[in-house]
Amino acid sequence: MTVCQGNIQRTMNANLYSLLSERFRARRTHTCIETDTGRCYRYGDLEQASARYARFLSGLGLEPGDRVAVQTEKTPQALFFYLGCLRANLIYLPLNTAYRQAEIEYFLDDAEPRFVLCDPGALDIVRALATARGIEHVFTLDAQGHGTLPDACSSTAPEFTTVAARDDDVAVILYTSGTTGKPKGAMLTHGNLVSNAKTLHQAWGWRADDVLLHALPLFHIHGLFVACHCALLGASTMLFLAKFNADTVVRLLPRATVFMGVPTYYTRLLANPTFGRETCGRMRLFTSGSAPLLAQTFEEFADRTGHRILERYGMTETGMNTSNPLDGPRVPETVGPPLAGVSVRIVSHDDRDLPAGEVGQLLVKGPNVFKGYWRQPDKTAEAFTADGWFRTGDLARRDANGYVAIVGRIKDLIITGGLNVYPKEIETYIDELDGVAESAVIGLPHPDFGEAVTAVVVRARGHEDMTEESLLQALKQKIAGYKVPKRVFFVAELPRNAMGKVQKSLLRNQYRV
Ligand code: AMP
């Protein structure tokens, strides 16, 4: 874009890749990625591979704004391909590897990509779906980084001039997990991604000699944006695991300085007897997000390693909004104050601001907040207040120091006999009971109360004799009668999605009578 300022004409380019490449230009020989099988790629390799992909896509006739759908395993090539899409100013559309035919069909219909990249194992299905929709370009990339895409690009020149992007050009469409209704495509612009990357890089004190142990998937904001963008902005090294595995993390952690995880990663590490203080010799920062981290996990981790996990909060539509501080108190079961440049409000059901300590919906405003839902102007309008605050759908409370605590989702709020019950509060009480490993509290239809508070509980090892009656008895000593669950179900494990979130909708369906 060309902007005139007085009589000076200057070119403004907000392309995220241009910012990243400015940072690693002087470090082309520095290791960018080392895989768990020991393969190394330098920043110069990243530059060349992303140039090849961008050139190849442009050569096929794809133009800025065209969508590119990707459903592949996590590999360095998949990351380079994402960067190639940014360079050509195409809209990248990552898809969860767990999605099956009906879901892929929906995304192809909704996003209308011109190019699809998939795993060779899914090629027959994906090609048939793509052909039926007139999508001409279908290529493959496998878990080793091989496939028809790298083959087709092998003789493409590794040079490409990054296409200038405007701040509000859409860089990525990410489909929300969609626990109710059809998933919506959140449009994130170059401006959104650049602002959040810079803010996190600064807030978490990123250093050039940092080594990130990257164990998260690449189809979600946590692994793709929070983790990769921070590391790339610092021109740091990533130890890239194809998947999280506690033994591999324990083996590689002594070489790392930063680790980002969902709470399940931390409970799995704590369950690994070889994990301890010695494993974390070089570590300076552990972060957690995407789902609530239990105070018990936080404390146990601090005892075992001496590290206080830094918990932060964000979502697909906004990137990161709040974070516990790098320096300063990290308070368990809070997600810290708002990040620089991000404003938050906590409001009642009629959008009145609530004082500290009261629970209400969290609203967010800032350069990180997405542009809207792809081709859904009505849903976009519903998601914002008249004066532009995004309704997160999360219930939260703020303490006197401005630290935010997430207490649940609006749709998970239980109204029993006309009284509000916040599942998180009840879960916290249950989790504190001796013999409980973890719990999920849901509301189930009830003829008398409207909804009945219901607990689904995982017993701790050695406490298999705990009964519904003994648990309820213990709970009744602690909380008001209307909050005490009407029923308790014991399970071996809570159902979680790839990001560690408990899938309460599955539990509600399972236990509904
Ligand atoms: P997603 O869009 O898949 O990233 O999911 C975002 C949602 O995850 C948020 O709206 C919250 O409900 C939840 N979430 C993210 N981080 C946290 C956290 N640290 N504590 C509690 N809930 C979280």
Short mmCIF file of C-alpha atoms in Angstrom, two decimals, residues 22 52 66 152 197 282 362 411 419 448 461:
data_model
loop_
_atom_site.label_atom_id
_atom_site.label_comp_id
_atom_site.label_asym_id
_atom_site.label_seq_id
_atom_site.Cartn_x
_atom_site.Cartn_y
_atom_site.Cartn_z
CA GLU A 22 13.49 -8.19 9.59
CA ARG A 52 9.61 -21.50 -2.88
CA ASP A 66 -7.48 -16.52 -1.96
CA ALA A 152 6.42 -29.99 -7.19
CA ALA A 197 3.20 -11.27 18.59
CA ARG A 282 18.19 -23.98 31.82
CA LEU A 362 -15.60 -10.48 29.94
CA LYS A 411 -23.29 -21.21 28.13
CA LEU A 419 -29.92 -19.15 41.35
CA ASP A 448 -38.24 -28.97 39.41
CA ARG A 461 -5.25 -43.24 42.67
#
